[in-house]
CSV table of C-alpha atoms and ligand atoms in Angstrom, one decimal:
chain,number,residue,atom,x,y,z
A,147,UNK,CA,0.0,0.0,0.0
A,148,UNK,CA,1.4,3.5,-0.9
A,149,UNK,CA,2.4,5.8,2.0
A,150,UNK,CA,1.0,8.1,3.1
A,151,UNK,CA,-2.5,6.9,2.2
A,152,UNK,CA,-4.4,10.0,2.9
A,153,UNK,CA,-7.7,8.7,1.4
A,154,UNK,CA,-7.7,5.5,3.5
A,155,UNK,CA,-6.7,7.5,6.6
A,156,UNK,CA,-9.7,9.8,6.1
A,157,UNK,CA,-12.0,6.9,5.6
A,158,UNK,CA,-10.8,5.3,8.8
A,159,UNK,CA,-11.3,8.5,10.8
A,160,UNK,CA,-14.8,9.0,9.3
A,161,UNK,CA,-15.7,5.4,10.3
A,162,UNK,CA,-14.4,6.1,13.8
A,163,UNK,CA,-16.6,9.2,14.1
A,164,UNK,CA,-19.6,7.3,12.7
A,165,UNK,CA,-19.2,4.6,15.3
A,166,UNK,CA,-19.3,7.3,18.0
A,167,UNK,CA,-15.6,7.6,18.8
A,168,UNK,CA,-14.7,11.1,19.9
A,169,UNK,CA,-11.1,11.1,18.7
A,170,UNK,CA,-9.0,8.9,16.4
A,171,UNK,CA,-5.3,9.3,15.6
A,172,UNK,CA,-2.4,7.4,14.2
A,173,UNK,CA,1.2,6.8,15.4
A,174,UNK,CA,4.0,4.9,13.7
A,175,UNK,CA,4.3,1.6,15.5
A,176,UNK,CA,8.0,2.1,16.5
A,177,UNK,CA,9.2,1.2,20.0
A,178,UNK,CA,8.2,3.3,22.9
A,179,UNK,CA,10.8,6.0,23.5
A,180,UNK,CA,13.6,5.4,26.1
A,181,UNK,CA,12.5,8.2,28.4
A,182,UNK,CA,8.9,6.9,28.7
A,183,UNK,CA,10.3,3.3,29.2
A,184,UNK,CA,12.6,4.6,32.0
A,185,UNK,CA,9.8,6.5,33.7
A,186,UNK,CA,7.6,3.5,33.7
A,187,UNK,CA,10.3,1.1,34.9
A,188,UNK,CA,11.2,3.5,37.7
A,189,UNK,CA,7.5,3.6,38.8
A,190,UNK,CA,7.5,-0.2,39.0
A,191,UNK,CA,10.9,-0.4,40.7
A,192,UNK,CA,9.5,2.0,43.4
A,193,UNK,CA,6.6,-0.4,43.9
A,194,UNK,CA,4.2,2.4,43.0
A,195,UNK,CA,2.2,0.0,40.8
A,196,UNK,CA,0.9,-1.4,44.1
A,197,UNK,CA,-1.7,-4.1,43.7
A,198,UNK,CA,-1.6,-3.7,39.9
A,199,UNK,CA,0.8,-6.6,39.7
A,200,UNK,CA,0.1,-7.1,36.0
A,201,UNK,CA,1.8,-3.7,35.4
A,202,UNK,CA,5.2,-5.2,36.1
A,203,UNK,CA,5.1,-8.0,33.5
A,204,UNK,CA,5.4,-8.1,29.8
A,205,UNK,CA,7.9,-5.2,29.6
A,206,UNK,CA,9.0,-6.3,26.1
A,207,UNK,CA,5.5,-6.3,24.7
A,208,UNK,CA,4.7,-3.0,26.4
A,209,UNK,CA,7.8,-1.4,24.7
A,210,UNK,CA,7.3,-2.7,21.2
A,211,UNK,CA,3.9,-3.0,19.5
A,212,UNK,CA,5.4,-5.1,16.7
A,213,UNK,CA,5.6,-7.9,19.3
A,214,UNK,CA,1.8,-7.7,19.7
A,215,UNK,CA,1.3,-8.0,16.0
A,216,UNK,CA,4.0,-9.1,13.6
A,217,UNK,CA,4.7,-6.5,11.0
A,218,UNK,CA,2.8,-3.7,12.8
A,219,UNK,CA,3.2,-0.4,11.1
A,220,UNK,CA,0.6,1.8,12.9
A,221,UNK,CA,-1.0,2.2,16.3
A,222,UNK,CA,-4.5,3.7,16.0
A,223,UNK,CA,-5.7,5.4,19.1
A,224,UNK,CA,-9.4,5.9,19.8
A,225,UNK,CA,-11.2,7.7,22.5
A,226,UNK,CA,-14.8,7.4,23.7
A,227,UNK,CA,-16.5,9.9,26.0
A,228,UNK,CA,-18.1,8.6,29.2
A,229,UNK,CA,-18.8,11.8,31.0
A,230,UNK,CA,-22.3,11.2,32.5
A,231,UNK,CA,-25.5,13.0,31.5
A,232,UNK,CA,-27.1,12.0,34.8
A,233,UNK,CA,-25.4,11.7,38.2
A,234,UNK,CA,-26.0,9.6,41.3
A,235,UNK,CA,-28.1,11.3,44.0
A,236,UNK,CA,-26.2,12.5,47.0
A,237,UNK,CA,-27.5,9.7,49.3
A,238,UNK,CA,-26.0,7.0,47.0
A,239,UNK,CA,-22.5,5.6,47.8
A,240,UNK,CA,-20.2,7.0,45.2
A,241,UNK,CA,-19.2,5.1,42.1
A,242,UNK,CA,-16.6,6.5,39.7
A,243,UNK,CA,-18.2,7.7,36.5
A,244,UNK,CA,-16.5,5.1,34.4
A,245,UNK,CA,-18.4,2.3,36.2
A,246,UNK,CA,-21.9,4.0,36.0
A,247,UNK,CA,-23.3,2.0,33.1
A,248,UNK,CA,-22.5,-1.0,31.1
A,249,UNK,CA,-19.0,-2.4,31.3
A,250,UNK,CA,-16.9,-0.3,29.0
A,251,UNK,CA,-14.9,-3.4,28.0
A,252,UNK,CA,-18.0,-4.8,26.3
A,253,UNK,CA,-19.1,-1.5,24.7
A,254,UNK,CA,-15.6,-0.6,23.5
A,255,UNK,CA,-14.9,-4.1,22.3
A,256,UNK,CA,-18.0,-4.1,20.1
A,257,UNK,CA,-17.0,-0.8,18.5
A,258,UNK,CA,-13.4,-1.7,18.2
A,259,UNK,CA,-14.2,-5.0,16.5
A,260,UNK,CA,-16.3,-3.1,14.0
A,261,UNK,CA,-13.4,-0.7,13.4
A,262,UNK,CA,-10.9,-3.5,13.0
A,263,UNK,CA,-13.1,-5.2,10.4
A,264,UNK,CA,-13.5,-2.0,8.5
A,265,UNK,CA,-9.8,-1.4,8.5
A,266,UNK,CA,-9.1,-5.0,7.3
A,267,UNK,CA,-11.6,-4.6,4.6
A,268,UNK,CA,-10.3,-1.4,3.1
A,269,UNK,CA,-6.6,-2.0,3.7
A,270,UNK,CA,-6.3,-5.8,3.3
A,271,UNK,CA,-4.0,-5.6,6.3
A,272,UNK,CA,-4.1,-7.3,9.7
A,273,UNK,CA,-5.3,-5.7,12.9
A,274,UNK,CA,-5.2,-6.4,16.6
A,275,UNK,CA,-7.7,-4.4,18.7
A,276,UNK,CA,-6.7,-3.9,22.3
A,277,UNK,CA,-9.2,-3.0,25.1
A,278,UNK,CA,-7.3,-3.6,28.3
A,279,UNK,CA,-6.5,-6.9,26.7
A,280,UNK,CA,-2.9,-6.5,25.9
A,281,UNK,CA,0.1,-4.8,27.6
A,282,UNK,CA,0.1,-1.6,25.6
A,283,UNK,CA,0.8,1.9,26.9
A,284,UNK,CA,-2.5,3.4,25.9
A,285,UNK,CA,-2.0,7.0,27.2
A,286,UNK,CA,1.4,7.1,25.6
A,287,UNK,CA,0.1,6.0,22.3
A,288,UNK,CA,-2.8,8.5,22.5
A,289,UNK,CA,-0.4,11.3,23.1
A,290,UNK,CA,1.8,10.1,20.2
A,291,UNK,CA,-1.2,9.9,18.0
A,292,UNK,CA,-2.1,13.5,18.8
A,293,UNK,CA,-5.2,12.9,20.8
A,294,UNK,CA,-4.0,14.8,23.9
A,295,UNK,CA,-1.4,14.8,26.6
A,296,UNK,CA,-0.8,12.9,29.9
A,297,UNK,CA,-1.7,15.1,32.8
A,298,UNK,CA,-0.3,15.1,36.3
A,299,UNK,CA,-3.4,13.2,37.3
A,300,UNK,CA,-2.1,10.4,34.9
A,301,UNK,CA,-5.1,10.7,32.7
A,302,UNK,CA,-5.1,11.4,29.0
A,303,UNK,CA,-6.4,14.9,28.6
A,304,UNK,CA,-8.0,15.9,25.4
A,305,UNK,CA,-7.5,19.7,25.2
A,306,UNK,CA,-10.8,21.5,25.6
A,307,UNK,CA,-12.7,18.2,26.2
A,308,UNK,CA,-11.2,16.8,29.3
A,309,UNK,CA,-10.2,13.4,30.5
A,310,UNK,CA,-13.4,11.3,30.9
A,311,UNK,CA,-12.6,9.2,27.9
A,312,UNK,CA,-12.1,5.4,27.5
A,313,UNK,CA,-9.1,4.6,25.3
A,314,UNK,CA,-8.6,1.7,22.9
A,315,UNK,CA,-5.9,0.9,20.4
A,316,UNK,CA,-5.8,-1.0,17.1
A,317,UNK,CA,-2.4,-2.2,16.1
A,318,UNK,CA,-2.3,-2.8,12.4
A,319,UNK,CA,0.1,-3.8,9.7
A,320,UNK,CA,-1.5,-1.0,7.5
A,321,UNK,CA,0.9,2.0,7.1
A,322,UNK,CA,-1.1,5.1,7.8
A,323,UNK,CA,0.2,8.7,8.0
A,324,UNK,CA,1.1,9.5,11.6
A,325,UNK,CA,-0.5,12.5,13.3
A,326,UNK,CA,1.5,15.1,15.1
A,327,UNK,CA,2.1,14.1,18.7
A,328,UNK,CA,0.4,16.4,21.3
A,329,UNK,CA,3.1,18.5,23.0
A,330,UNK,CA,0.9,20.4,25.5
A,331,UNK,CA,1.5,20.0,29.2
A,332,UNK,CA,-0.2,20.9,32.5
A,333,UNK,CA,2.0,23.9,32.8
A,334,UNK,CA,2.0,25.3,36.4
A,335,UNK,CA,-1.3,23.8,37.4
A,336,UNK,CA,-1.2,21.4,40.3
A,337,UNK,CA,-4.8,21.3,41.2
A,338,UNK,CA,-5.1,17.5,41.0
A,339,UNK,CA,-2.0,17.1,43.3
A,340,UNK,CA,-3.7,19.3,45.9
A,341,UNK,CA,-7.2,17.7,45.4
A,342,UNK,CA,-6.1,14.1,45.8
A,343,UNK,CA,-7.6,13.0,49.1
A,344,UNK,CA,-4.9,10.3,49.6
A,345,UNK,CA,-1.8,12.2,48.6
A,346,UNK,CA,-1.2,9.7,45.8
A,347,UNK,CA,0.0,12.2,43.1
A,348,UNK,CA,3.5,13.5,42.8
A,349,UNK,CA,4.1,16.9,41.3
A,350,UNK,CA,6.3,15.3,38.6
A,351,UNK,CA,3.2,13.4,37.3
A,352,UNK,CA,3.4,10.0,38.9
A,353,UNK,CA,0.8,8.2,40.8
A,354,UNK,CA,1.5,6.0,43.8
A,355,UNK,CA,-1.1,3.2,43.4
A,356,UNK,CA,-0.4,2.0,46.9
A,357,UNK,CA,-2.2,5.2,48.0
A,358,UNK,CA,-4.6,5.8,45.1
A,359,UNK,CA,-8.2,5.1,46.2
A,360,UNK,CA,-9.1,4.1,42.8
A,361,UNK,CA,-6.7,1.2,42.9
A,362,UNK,CA,-7.2,0.4,46.6
A,363,UNK,CA,-11.0,0.2,46.3
A,364,UNK,CA,-11.1,-1.8,43.1
A,365,UNK,CA,-8.0,-3.9,42.7
A,366,UNK,CA,-7.1,-4.6,46.3
A,367,UNK,CA,-9.1,-7.5,47.6
A,368,UNK,CA,-7.6,-7.8,51.1
A,369,UNK,CA,-10.0,-8.3,53.9
A,370,UNK,CA,-9.1,-5.0,55.4
A,371,UNK,CA,-7.6,-1.8,54.0
A,372,UNK,CA,-5.0,0.3,55.9
A,373,UNK,CA,-6.7,2.3,58.6
A,374,UNK,CA,-5.8,5.7,57.0
A,375,UNK,CA,-8.1,4.8,54.0
A,376,UNK,CA,-11.1,5.1,56.3
A,377,UNK,CA,-10.2,8.7,57.0
A,378,UNK,CA,-10.1,9.8,53.4
A,379,UNK,CA,-12.6,7.5,51.6
A,380,UNK,CA,-15.6,9.6,52.2
A,381,UNK,CA,-18.7,7.9,50.7
A,382,UNK,CA,-16.8,6.3,47.8
A,383,UNK,CA,-17.1,2.6,47.3
A,384,UNK,CA,-16.0,2.2,43.6
A,385,UNK,CA,-13.0,4.2,42.5
A,386,UNK,CA,-12.4,7.9,42.8
A,387,UNK,CA,-12.7,10.8,40.3
A,388,UNK,CA,-11.3,13.6,42.4
A,389,UNK,CA,-8.2,14.3,40.3
A,390,UNK,CA,-10.3,14.5,37.2
A,391,UNK,CA,-13.2,16.5,38.7
A,392,UNK,CA,-10.9,19.3,39.8
A,393,UNK,CA,-9.0,19.5,36.5
A,394,UNK,CA,-9.8,22.7,34.5
A,395,UNK,CA,-9.8,20.7,31.3
A,396,UNK,CA,-13.0,19.0,32.5
A,397,UNK,CA,-14.8,22.2,33.2
A,398,UNK,CA,-16.5,22.0,29.8
A,399,UNK,CA,-16.9,18.3,29.6
A,400,UNK,CA,-20.0,17.4,27.6
A,401,UNK,CA,-22.2,14.4,28.3
A,402,UNK,CA,-21.7,11.2,26.4
A,403,UNK,CA,-24.3,10.2,23.9
A,404,UNK,CA,-23.6,6.5,24.5
A,405,UNK,CA,-26.8,5.2,26.2
A,406,UNK,CA,-24.9,2.2,27.5
A,407,UNK,CA,-22.9,4.5,29.8
A,408,UNK,CA,-26.0,5.9,31.6
A,409,UNK,CA,-26.0,5.0,35.3
A,410,UNK,CA,-27.9,1.8,36.0
A,411,UNK,CA,-30.7,1.6,38.6
A,412,UNK,CA,-28.3,-0.4,40.9
A,413,UNK,CA,-25.8,2.5,40.8
A,414,UNK,CA,-28.4,5.2,41.3
A,415,UNK,CA,-29.7,3.4,44.4
A,416,UNK,CA,-26.5,2.0,45.9
A,417,UNK,CA,-26.6,2.4,49.6
A,418,UNK,CA,-24.8,0.6,52.5
A,419,UNK,CA,-28.1,-1.1,53.4
A,420,UNK,CA,-28.6,-2.3,49.9
A,421,UNK,CA,-25.1,-3.8,49.8
A,422,UNK,CA,-25.4,-5.4,53.2
A,423,UNK,CA,-28.7,-7.0,52.2
A,424,UNK,CA,-27.2,-8.5,49.0
A,425,UNK,CA,-26.0,-12.0,48.6
A,426,UNK,CA,-22.9,-12.8,46.5
A,427,UNK,CA,-25.1,-14.3,43.9
A,428,UNK,CA,-27.3,-11.2,43.7
A,429,UNK,CA,-24.1,-9.1,43.4
A,430,UNK,CA,-23.0,-11.2,40.4
A,431,UNK,CA,-26.5,-10.9,38.7
A,432,UNK,CA,-26.8,-7.2,39.4
A,433,UNK,CA,-23.4,-6.3,38.1
A,434,UNK,CA,-22.9,-9.0,35.5
A,435,UNK,CA,-22.5,-6.4,32.8
A,436,UNK,CA,-20.9,-3.7,34.9
A,437,UNK,CA,-17.2,-2.9,35.6
A,438,UNK,CA,-18.2,-3.2,39.3
A,439,UNK,CA,-18.2,-7.0,38.8
A,440,UNK,CA,-14.4,-6.8,39.0
A,441,UNK,CA,-14.6,-5.8,42.7
A,442,UNK,CA,-16.3,-9.0,43.9
A,443,UNK,CA,-19.1,-8.8,46.5
A,444,UNK,CA,-16.8,-9.0,49.5
A,445,UNK,CA,-14.7,-6.1,48.3
A,446,UNK,CA,-17.7,-3.9,47.8
A,447,UNK,CA,-19.0,-4.8,51.2
A,448,UNK,CA,-15.6,-4.0,52.7
A,449,UNK,CA,-15.6,-0.6,51.1
A,450,UNK,CA,-19.1,0.2,52.2
A,451,UNK,CA,-18.4,-0.7,55.8
A,452,UNK,CA,-14.8,0.5,56.2
A,453,UNK,CA,-15.9,3.2,58.7
A,454,UNK,CA,-16.9,0.5,61.2
A,455,UNK,CA,-13.2,-0.4,61.7
A,456,UNK,CA,-12.4,3.2,62.1
A,457,UNK,CA,-14.6,4.2,65.0
B,779,LIG,S1,-8.1,8.6,41.7
B,779,LIG,FE1,-8.4,9.7,43.7
B,779,LIG,S2,-6.9,8.8,45.1
B,779,LIG,FE2,-6.3,8.3,43.0
B,779,LIG,S3,-4.8,9.8,42.4
B,779,LIG,FE3,-6.9,10.5,41.7
B,779,LIG,S4,-7.6,11.8,43.3
B,779,LIG,FE4,-5.9,10.6,44.2
B,780,LIG,S1,-5.6,19.5,37.4
B,780,LIG,FE1,-4.0,20.7,36.4
B,780,LIG,S2,-2.1,19.6,36.9
B,780,LIG,FE2,-3.8,18.2,37.2
B,780,LIG,S3,-4.0,17.1,35.2
B,780,LIG,FE3,-5.5,18.9,35.2
B,780,LIG,S4,-4.3,20.5,34.2
B,780,LIG,FE4,-2.8,18.9,34.8
């Protein structure tokens, strides 16, 4: 296929828009740059990946997308808005916005599969869609593909549109014209560092997952959390959005049009009483198609009752 194939690139981006993606960009599938690799390795060495043990494996694959798909030429980065149109009432225990509706893995996978088929059809090349299913540095690739920049809150920030976006990647053997990487930064802003209730963010832009509530409430399944967590958890039970909510780039976030991401009845009415009255089986049924299913019932109950151990 000739390079750069502008016509095919335009068709791919149009298809992404028609499938509801909010942004789509291309980056050459060359290895991750040394500085980004060193930063990541240092983060793991310091143990700041915490209970995200998976983050320390597959360093070679994480560095080189051509190990995910032989002959890879391009990483396509896609973003899908999940900023809610409706919010939980104040009496409900707080769930991070990303887990309000249907499991984003399911929603994104459906859309990414359609994208991948479309790309294969028009380029006759191979594709490998990735939705948290492969060790790939999704924010890094989104930045390189020009979608936005990685903020101090460790989220991908799309200038003027914020950070409430799911990211997905399609690695492909199709050679597509790379977009200009985004070179914006947070500048002097440090609002998220100050707003983090757990002191998990460093000014240099790293997150200590051993302190991050998002990680502790979702990925840590220990019977008990450290006592200090009870002092800062507030009424959160699933994740934490604080470092995004305070970010000026989210001041003008617009609501998603993806109906699947609307808060479910279970999320809107999630109270401690409701959780305590649930059985493990009911939890599984209620959250079968929700990202909350990853918590397991015992973890959700632990999060809802953490203040008991703190009295
Ligand atoms: S998700 Fe919450 S706890 Fe984690 S870094 Fe952001 S503000 Fe801090
Ligand atoms: S709050 Fe400020 S420092 Fe934090 S990510 Fe947003 S712009 Fe960057």
